Amino acid sequence: MDVLTENFSLYAQGFLGTVELTVYSSILALLLGFVMASFRVAPVGSLRVLGTVWVTVLRNTPLTLLFFAVLLGLPRFGLVLPFKVFAVLALGCYTSAFICEVLRSGINTVPTGQGEAARSLGMTFGQTLNTVVLPQAFRSVIPPVGSTLIALAKNSAIAGAFSVTELLGTYKNLNELGYSIIWTFVWIAVGYLIITLSISALFNLMEKRWGVAR
Amino acid sequence: MAVDPLIELRDVNKYYGQLHVLRDINLTVGRGEVVVVIGPSGSGKSTLCRTINRLETIESGRIAIDGRPLPEEGKGLAQLRAEVGMVFQSFNLFAHRTVLANVSLAQLKVRKRKKDEADRRSRELLERVGLASHADKFPAQLSGGQQQRVAIARALAMDPKALLFDEPTSALDPEMINEVLEVMQQLARDGMTMVVVTHEMGFARSAANRVVFMADGRIVEDRTPEAFFTAPESDRAKDFLSKILKH
């Protein structure tokens, strides 16, 4: 118990770091995932290829490797940004591949007739997707998007290894100060639980509000 | 008839893999004409209907609407589809929108009408198909016949030059078929150009200017309803009619 009270500001910093990473990466992942899912169902072949390559490469790369590639690779091409931004990029892009596939499976749950009806009325591909298909797909993807974002929150721990302030990384300082390793980790775990359970609660609420009525 | 051709198909061929579903189709539909397409299942009549607004692509041949060839993809195709309404067997109303929004949506997005203008037009059309009081319900709350009438109103909202009906009554209970056919009869009387794929022989007799009989991907007969139903020329059509008119 003392670990928490005596080092509250350290914990709080780490906690806020993880929250920040999670929120920014989630926004990036949702936006990119949305764009890539649109590409994967687009009538234009080159867009479909781009979407498929994006998903294949990012989904099949270990996240740690991706962090190395972004944090050590991009500066070589002259792109120097704060490590935190790099971490958000790596986490966001990685998770966008999963979001993309979740959205695409949601799109596939919408009967083809819905899209055909929209197109037969003269709506363009973008209008069909945005006003007819995605609003219906949205209801069925709420639970899996929630799971993917929870995974993102936990994956953000890898950023700690690249000297980005986040929750898991606080153990190093506390360990050096000689605190019990068990209680250090218990409080770290509680911190993660607060974040992941909040995401669960948010998505439960969304599901109640917009989910498919059965 | 057919002095002023609105829909023209020339030497149209379509394959599903090895299957040759449309064979050298030539068909002209004049402005204001009602053409009913009948034939056994698998004869290609639904596919024919869907090629006219390019929901199905074709391998060879030409399709023109009002003198303009059907564009490949993109904006041009979307514009042309707005001119040709389509009514589906399974209604395909937008499940997440109210009846009124279903009819208004494409007016807002495609015709760029103002919301109140679009809604006014939608209510007019719902009145015309007898569903004004259901405007604020969702499609799932309506019966099949009501949903199909909403679908017709939705197609009409674009002020199309022609309407395509792909088996509009095949998914309906018998007692609901008539309410849909009555709306279609009224449209025919008002001079709407219509291509109707159907099994409703009564509608074909009373509303059609021409009956097109298809079998195995070909147009076998293309005649007036009286001539077709009283004296079919081909054996295939005689066989078909003997089977369906027996009961």
Coordinates of C-alpha atoms in Angstrom, one line a residue:
Chain A
M1 CA 0.0 0.0 0.0
D2 CA 2.8 2.4 0.9
V3 CA 4.2 2.0 -2.7
L4 CA 1.2 3.8 -4.0
T5 CA 0.8 6.5 -1.5
E6 CA 4.5 7.4 -1.3
N7 CA 4.9 7.4 -5.1
F8 CA 1.5 8.6 -6.1
S9 CA 2.8 11.3 -8.5
L10 CA 5.1 8.8 -10.3
Y11 CA 2.1 6.4 -10.7
A12 CA -0.1 9.2 -11.8
Q13 CA 2.4 10.3 -14.4
G14 CA 2.7 6.7 -15.8
F15 CA -1.1 6.3 -15.7
L16 CA -1.7 9.5 -17.6
G17 CA 1.0 8.5 -20.1
T18 CA -0.7 5.3 -20.8
V19 CA -4.1 7.0 -21.1
E20 CA -2.6 9.5 -23.5
L21 CA -1.0 6.8 -25.6
T22 CA -4.3 4.9 -25.6
V23 CA -6.5 7.8 -26.6
Y24 CA -4.3 9.2 -29.3
S25 CA -3.5 5.8 -30.8
S26 CA -7.1 4.8 -30.7
I27 CA -8.1 7.9 -32.6
L28 CA -5.4 7.2 -35.2
A29 CA -6.3 3.5 -35.4
L30 CA -10.0 4.2 -35.9
L31 CA -9.4 6.8 -38.6
L32 CA -6.8 4.8 -40.5
G33 CA -8.8 1.6 -40.0
F34 CA -11.9 3.3 -41.4
V35 CA -10.0 4.5 -44.5
M36 CA -8.4 1.2 -45.1
A37 CA -11.7 -0.7 -44.7
S38 CA -13.2 1.7 -47.3
F39 CA -10.2 0.9 -49.6
R40 CA -10.6 -2.9 -49.1
V41 CA -14.2 -2.8 -50.4
A42 CA -13.7 0.0 -53.0
P43 CA -14.5 -0.7 -56.7
V44 CA -11.0 0.6 -57.6
G45 CA -8.5 -2.3 -57.8
S46 CA -5.5 -0.3 -56.8
L47 CA -7.1 0.9 -53.6
R48 CA -8.1 -2.7 -52.7
V49 CA -4.5 -3.8 -53.2
L50 CA -3.2 -0.9 -51.0
G51 CA -5.7 -1.8 -48.2
T52 CA -4.7 -5.5 -48.4
V53 CA -1.0 -4.7 -48.3
W54 CA -1.5 -2.4 -45.3
V55 CA -3.4 -5.0 -43.3
T56 CA -1.0 -7.9 -44.3
V57 CA 2.2 -6.0 -43.4
L58 CA 1.0 -4.4 -40.2
R59 CA -1.0 -7.3 -38.8
N60 CA 1.8 -9.7 -39.3
T61 CA 4.7 -7.6 -37.9
P62 CA 5.4 -8.1 -34.2
L63 CA 4.6 -4.8 -32.5
T64 CA 8.1 -4.6 -30.9
L65 CA 9.7 -4.9 -34.3
L66 CA 7.3 -2.2 -35.6
F67 CA 8.4 0.1 -32.7
F68 CA 12.0 -0.4 -33.7
A69 CA 11.2 0.3 -37.3
V70 CA 9.4 3.5 -36.5
L71 CA 11.6 4.8 -33.7
L72 CA 14.9 3.9 -35.3
G73 CA 14.0 3.8 -39.0
L74 CA 12.1 7.0 -39.6
P75 CA 14.8 9.3 -38.1
R76 CA 17.2 7.8 -40.7
F77 CA 14.9 9.3 -43.4
G78 CA 15.1 12.7 -41.7
L79 CA 11.9 12.4 -39.8
V80 CA 12.7 13.3 -36.2
L81 CA 9.7 13.6 -33.8
P82 CA 9.3 13.1 -30.1
F83 CA 9.3 9.5 -29.1
K84 CA 5.8 9.8 -27.8
V85 CA 4.6 10.7 -31.3
F86 CA 6.5 7.8 -32.8
A87 CA 4.9 5.5 -30.3
V88 CA 1.4 6.8 -31.1
L89 CA 2.2 6.3 -34.9
A90 CA 3.4 2.7 -34.3
L91 CA 0.6 1.7 -32.0
G92 CA -2.1 3.5 -34.2
C93 CA -0.9 2.0 -37.5
Y94 CA -0.6 -1.5 -36.0
T95 CA -4.0 -1.4 -34.4
S96 CA -5.6 0.1 -37.6
A97 CA -4.9 -3.1 -39.4
F98 CA -7.1 -5.0 -36.9
I99 CA -9.8 -2.2 -36.8
C100 CA -9.9 -2.4 -40.6
E101 CA -10.6 -6.1 -40.6
V102 CA -13.2 -5.7 -37.9
L103 CA -15.0 -3.0 -39.9
R104 CA -14.8 -5.1 -43.0
S105 CA -16.4 -8.0 -41.3
G106 CA -19.1 -5.6 -40.2
I107 CA -19.6 -4.3 -43.7
N108 CA -20.0 -8.0 -44.8
T109 CA -22.9 -8.4 -42.3
V110 CA -25.0 -5.8 -44.2
P111 CA -27.0 -7.6 -46.9
T112 CA -25.7 -6.8 -50.5
G113 CA -29.2 -5.7 -51.4
Q114 CA -28.8 -2.6 -49.2
G115 CA -25.8 -1.4 -51.3
E116 CA -27.5 -2.4 -54.5
A117 CA -30.6 -0.3 -53.7
A118 CA -28.4 2.7 -52.8
R119 CA -26.4 2.4 -56.1
S120 CA -29.6 1.9 -58.1
L121 CA -30.8 5.3 -56.8
G122 CA -27.7 6.9 -58.2
M123 CA -25.6 7.2 -55.0
T124 CA -21.9 7.1 -55.5
F125 CA -19.7 4.5 -53.8
G126 CA -18.8 7.0 -51.0
Q127 CA -22.4 7.9 -50.4
T128 CA -23.5 4.3 -50.4
L129 CA -20.8 3.4 -47.9
N130 CA -21.3 6.3 -45.6
T131 CA -25.0 6.7 -45.5
V132 CA -26.3 3.1 -46.0
V133 CA -23.7 0.4 -45.4
L134 CA -21.4 1.8 -42.6
P135 CA -24.2 3.0 -40.2
Q136 CA -25.6 -0.6 -40.4
A137 CA -22.2 -2.2 -40.1
F138 CA -21.4 0.1 -37.1
R139 CA -24.0 -1.6 -34.9
S140 CA -22.4 -5.0 -35.3
V141 CA -18.8 -4.0 -34.8
I142 CA -19.1 -2.2 -31.5
P143 CA -18.1 -5.3 -29.4
P144 CA -15.0 -6.3 -31.5
V145 CA -13.8 -2.7 -31.8
G146 CA -14.0 -2.5 -28.0
S147 CA -11.8 -5.6 -27.7
T148 CA -9.3 -4.3 -30.2
L149 CA -9.0 -1.0 -28.3
I150 CA -8.5 -2.9 -25.0
A151 CA -5.7 -4.8 -26.6
L152 CA -4.2 -1.5 -27.8
A153 CA -4.3 -0.1 -24.2
K154 CA -2.3 -3.1 -23.0
N155 CA 0.1 -3.0 -26.0
S156 CA 1.0 0.6 -25.1
A157 CA 3.3 -1.0 -22.4
I158 CA 5.8 -1.7 -25.2
A159 CA 6.3 2.1 -25.5
G160 CA 7.9 2.1 -22.0
A161 CA 10.8 0.1 -23.4
F162 CA 11.5 3.1 -25.7
S163 CA 11.7 5.6 -22.8
V164 CA 8.1 6.9 -23.3
T165 CA 6.5 7.6 -20.0
E166 CA 3.8 5.1 -19.4
L167 CA 2.4 3.0 -16.6
L168 CA 4.4 -0.3 -16.8
G169 CA 7.7 1.7 -17.0
T170 CA 7.2 3.0 -13.5
Y171 CA 8.3 -0.3 -12.1
K172 CA 11.9 0.4 -13.0
N173 CA 12.1 3.5 -10.8
L174 CA 10.2 1.9 -8.0
N175 CA 12.4 -1.2 -8.1
E176 CA 15.5 1.0 -7.8
L177 CA 14.0 2.7 -4.8
G178 CA 13.8 -0.8 -3.2
Y179 CA 10.0 -1.3 -3.0
S180 CA 8.5 -4.8 -3.0
I181 CA 8.2 -5.9 -6.6
I182 CA 4.9 -7.7 -6.0
W183 CA 3.0 -4.6 -4.6
T184 CA 4.6 -2.4 -7.3
F185 CA 3.1 -4.6 -10.0
V186 CA -0.2 -5.0 -8.2
W187 CA -0.8 -1.3 -8.4
I188 CA 0.4 -1.2 -12.0
A189 CA -2.2 -3.9 -12.8
V190 CA -4.9 -1.9 -11.0
G191 CA -4.0 1.0 -13.2
Y192 CA -4.4 -1.0 -16.4
L193 CA -7.7 -2.4 -15.0
I194 CA -9.0 1.1 -14.5
I195 CA -8.3 1.9 -18.2
T196 CA -9.5 -1.4 -19.8
L197 CA -12.6 -1.6 -17.7
S198 CA -13.4 2.0 -18.6
I199 CA -13.1 1.1 -22.3
S200 CA -15.4 -2.0 -21.6
A201 CA -17.9 0.2 -19.9
L202 CA -17.9 2.8 -22.7
F203 CA -18.5 0.1 -25.3
N204 CA -21.2 -1.6 -23.3
L205 CA -22.9 1.7 -23.1
M206 CA -22.6 2.2 -26.9
E207 CA -23.9 -1.3 -27.5
K208 CA -26.9 -0.6 -25.4
R209 CA -27.5 2.6 -27.2
W210 CA -26.8 1.6 -30.8
G211 CA -26.3 -2.2 -30.9
V212 CA -28.3 -4.5 -33.1
A213 CA -31.7 -5.2 -31.5
R214 CA -32.2 -9.0 -31.3
Chain B
M1 CA -44.7 1.5 -80.8
A2 CA -41.0 1.9 -80.1
V3 CA -40.8 5.0 -82.3
D4 CA -38.9 6.7 -79.5
P5 CA -36.6 4.2 -78.0
L6 CA -35.6 4.8 -74.3
I7 CA -33.8 1.6 -73.4
E8 CA -31.9 -0.2 -76.1
L9 CA -29.9 -3.5 -75.8
R10 CA -27.9 -4.7 -78.8
D11 CA -26.2 -8.1 -79.0
V12 CA -25.8 -8.3 -75.2
N13 CA -23.9 -11.3 -73.9
K14 CA -23.2 -12.2 -70.3
Y15 CA -21.4 -15.1 -68.7
Y16 CA -21.2 -16.4 -65.1
G17 CA -17.9 -18.2 -65.5
Q18 CA -18.7 -20.9 -68.0
L19 CA -22.4 -20.3 -67.8
H20 CA -23.7 -18.2 -70.7
V21 CA -26.7 -16.5 -69.1
L22 CA -27.6 -13.9 -71.7
R23 CA -27.2 -14.8 -75.4
D24 CA -27.3 -12.1 -78.1
I25 CA -30.1 -10.2 -76.4
N26 CA -31.7 -7.5 -78.6
L27 CA -34.4 -5.5 -76.9
T28 CA -35.8 -2.0 -77.4
V29 CA -38.2 -0.4 -75.0
G30 CA -40.0 2.7 -76.2
R31 CA -40.8 5.7 -74.1
G32 CA -44.0 5.1 -72.2
E33 CA -44.0 1.4 -73.0
V34 CA -44.5 -1.4 -70.4
V35 CA -42.6 -4.5 -71.2
V36 CA -43.1 -7.6 -69.1
V37 CA -40.4 -10.2 -69.1
I38 CA -41.5 -13.8 -68.3
G39 CA -39.9 -17.2 -68.5
P40 CA -38.8 -20.2 -66.4
S41 CA -36.4 -19.7 -63.5
G42 CA -32.8 -19.6 -64.6
S43 CA -33.7 -18.2 -68.0
G44 CA -31.8 -15.0 -67.4
K45 CA -34.7 -12.6 -67.0
S46 CA -33.6 -11.1 -63.7
T47 CA -30.1 -10.8 -65.0
L48 CA -31.4 -9.0 -68.0
C49 CA -33.2 -6.5 -65.8
R50 CA -30.1 -5.9 -63.7
T51 CA -27.8 -5.3 -66.6
I52 CA -30.0 -2.3 -67.7
N53 CA -28.6 -0.2 -64.8
R54 CA -25.4 -2.1 -64.6
L55 CA -25.9 -3.9 -61.3
E56 CA -24.6 -6.7 -63.5
T57 CA -21.8 -6.1 -66.0
I58 CA -21.9 -7.5 -69.5
E59 CA -19.2 -9.2 -71.5
S60 CA -20.2 -7.9 -74.9
G61 CA -22.8 -5.8 -76.7
R62 CA -24.2 -2.3 -76.1
I63 CA -26.8 -0.9 -73.7
A64 CA -28.0 2.6 -74.2
I65 CA -30.5 4.6 -72.1
D66 CA -32.2 7.6 -73.9
G67 CA -29.5 7.4 -76.6
R68 CA -26.6 7.5 -74.2
P69 CA -24.4 4.4 -73.8
L70 CA -24.2 3.0 -70.3
P71 CA -21.0 4.4 -68.6
E72 CA -18.5 2.0 -67.1
E73 CA -18.2 3.2 -63.5
G74 CA -18.0 6.3 -61.4
K75 CA -20.0 9.5 -61.5
G76 CA -21.5 9.0 -65.0
L77 CA -22.9 5.7 -64.1
A78 CA -24.3 7.0 -60.8
Q79 CA -26.1 9.8 -62.7
L80 CA -27.5 7.4 -65.2
R81 CA -28.7 5.1 -62.4
A82 CA -30.6 8.0 -60.9
E83 CA -32.6 8.2 -64.2
V84 CA -33.6 4.5 -64.0
G85 CA -35.4 3.4 -60.9
M86 CA -35.2 -0.2 -59.6
V87 CA -37.6 -2.2 -57.5
F88 CA -36.2 -5.4 -56.0
Q89 CA -37.7 -8.7 -55.1
S90 CA -36.5 -8.4 -51.5
F91 CA -37.5 -4.6 -51.2
N92 CA -34.1 -3.6 -49.9
L93 CA -35.4 -0.7 -47.9
F94 CA -32.7 0.9 -45.8
A95 CA -33.2 -0.9 -42.5
H96 CA -31.7 1.8 -40.3
R97 CA -33.9 4.7 -41.6
T98 CA -37.6 5.5 -41.3
V99 CA -39.9 5.2 -44.3
L100 CA -39.8 8.9 -44.9
A101 CA -36.0 9.0 -44.7
N102 CA -35.8 6.0 -47.1
V103 CA -37.7 8.0 -49.7
S104 CA -35.9 11.2 -49.0
L105 CA -32.3 10.0 -48.8
A106 CA -31.3 9.8 -52.4
Q107 CA -33.2 13.1 -53.2
L108 CA -30.9 14.8 -50.7
K109 CA -27.7 13.0 -51.7
V110 CA -28.2 12.7 -55.4
R111 CA -30.7 15.3 -56.5
K112 CA -29.3 17.7 -53.9
R113 CA -32.8 18.9 -52.9
K114 CA -33.4 20.8 -49.6
K115 CA -34.6 18.6 -46.7
D116 CA -38.1 20.2 -46.5
E117 CA -38.5 20.0 -50.3
A118 CA -37.4 16.4 -50.4
D119 CA -39.7 15.4 -47.4
R120 CA -42.6 17.2 -49.0
R121 CA -42.1 15.2 -52.2
S122 CA -41.6 12.0 -50.2
R123 CA -44.9 12.6 -48.4
E124 CA -46.7 13.2 -51.7
L125 CA -45.3 9.9 -53.1
L126 CA -46.2 8.0 -49.9
E127 CA -49.7 9.4 -50.2
R128 CA -49.8 8.1 -53.8
V129 CA -48.9 4.6 -52.7
G130 CA -51.3 4.8 -49.8
L131 CA -48.8 4.9 -47.0
A132 CA -48.7 8.5 -45.8
S133 CA -49.6 7.5 -42.3
H134 CA -46.6 5.1 -42.0
A135 CA -44.0 7.8 -42.8
D136 CA -42.3 7.7 -39.4
K137 CA -42.2 3.9 -39.0
F138 CA -39.1 1.7 -39.7
P139 CA -39.2 -0.8 -42.6
A140 CA -39.3 -3.8 -40.3
Q141 CA -42.6 -2.5 -38.8
L142 CA -44.4 -2.8 -42.2
S143 CA -45.8 -5.8 -44.1
G144 CA -44.1 -7.0 -47.2
G145 CA -46.6 -5.4 -49.5
Q146 CA -46.2 -2.0 -47.7
Q147 CA -42.5 -2.2 -47.8
Q148 CA -42.6 -2.9 -51.6
R149 CA -44.8 0.1 -52.1
V150 CA -42.4 2.3 -50.1
A151 CA -39.6 0.9 -52.4
I152 CA -41.7 2.0 -55.4
A153 CA -42.1 5.5 -53.9
R154 CA -38.4 5.6 -53.2
A155 CA -37.6 4.8 -56.8
L156 CA -40.2 7.4 -58.0
A157 CA -38.7 10.1 -55.8
M158 CA -35.8 10.4 -58.3
D159 CA -38.2 11.3 -61.1
P160 CA -36.8 8.4 -63.2
K161 CA -37.3 8.1 -66.9
A162 CA -37.9 4.4 -66.5
L163 CA -38.5 1.9 -63.8
L164 CA -37.2 -1.7 -63.6
F165 CA -39.0 -4.2 -61.5
D166 CA -37.2 -7.4 -60.6
E167 CA -39.9 -9.9 -59.5
P168 CA -41.5 -7.3 -57.3
T169 CA -44.2 -9.6 -55.9
S170 CA -42.4 -12.9 -55.7
A171 CA -41.5 -12.5 -52.0
L172 CA -45.0 -11.4 -51.0
D173 CA -47.9 -13.3 -49.4
P174 CA -50.7 -13.8 -51.9
E175 CA -53.0 -11.2 -50.3
M176 CA -50.4 -8.5 -50.5
I177 CA -49.6 -9.0 -54.2
N178 CA -52.6 -7.0 -55.4
E179 CA -51.8 -3.8 -53.4
V180 CA -48.4 -3.7 -55.2
L181 CA -49.8 -4.6 -58.6
E182 CA -52.4 -1.9 -58.3
V183 CA -49.7 0.7 -57.7
M184 CA -47.9 -0.7 -60.8
Q185 CA -51.0 -0.6 -62.9
Q186 CA -51.5 3.0 -62.0
L187 CA -48.0 3.8 -63.0
A188 CA -48.5 2.1 -66.3
R189 CA -51.6 4.1 -66.9
D190 CA -49.7 7.3 -66.1
G191 CA -47.3 6.5 -68.9
M192 CA -44.2 5.4 -67.0
T193 CA -41.8 3.3 -69.0
M194 CA -41.5 0.0 -67.2
V195 CA -39.6 -3.2 -67.6
V196 CA -41.2 -5.8 -65.3
V197 CA -39.8 -9.2 -64.6
T198 CA -42.7 -11.1 -63.1
H199 CA -44.7 -14.3 -62.8
E200 CA -48.0 -12.4 -62.6
M201 CA -49.7 -13.4 -65.8
G202 CA -52.7 -11.3 -65.0
F203 CA -50.6 -8.2 -64.8
A204 CA -48.9 -9.1 -68.0
R205 CA -52.2 -9.4 -69.8
S206 CA -53.7 -6.2 -68.5
A207 CA -50.9 -3.8 -68.2
A208 CA -48.2 -4.8 -70.7
N209 CA -47.7 -3.4 -74.2
R210 CA -45.4 -6.3 -75.0
V211 CA -44.5 -9.6 -73.4
V212 CA -40.9 -10.9 -73.8
F213 CA -40.6 -14.6 -73.2
M214 CA -37.1 -15.7 -72.3
A215 CA -35.6 -19.2 -72.0
D216 CA -32.0 -20.4 -71.6
G217 CA -30.6 -16.9 -71.9
R218 CA -32.4 -16.0 -75.2
I219 CA -35.4 -13.9 -76.0
V220 CA -37.7 -16.5 -77.6
E221 CA -40.8 -14.4 -78.2
D222 CA -41.5 -10.7 -78.1
R223 CA -45.1 -10.0 -78.9
T224 CA -48.3 -8.3 -77.6
P225 CA -49.9 -10.0 -74.6
E226 CA -53.0 -11.1 -76.4
A227 CA -51.0 -12.8 -79.2
F228 CA -48.6 -14.4 -76.8
F229 CA -51.1 -15.8 -74.3
T230 CA -53.7 -17.0 -76.9
A231 CA -51.3 -18.3 -79.6
P232 CA -47.7 -18.8 -78.4
E233 CA -45.5 -19.6 -81.4
S234 CA -42.6 -21.5 -79.8
D235 CA -42.8 -24.9 -78.2
R236 CA -40.9 -23.6 -75.2
A237 CA -43.5 -20.9 -74.6
K238 CA -46.4 -23.4 -75.1
D239 CA -44.8 -25.7 -72.6
F240 CA -44.2 -22.9 -70.1
L241 CA -47.8 -21.6 -70.4
S242 CA -49.3 -25.0 -70.1
K243 CA -47.5 -25.5 -66.8
I244 CA -48.3 -22.2 -65.2
L245 CA -51.9 -21.7 -66.5
K246 CA -53.0 -25.2 -65.5
H247 CA -54.0 -24.2 -61.9

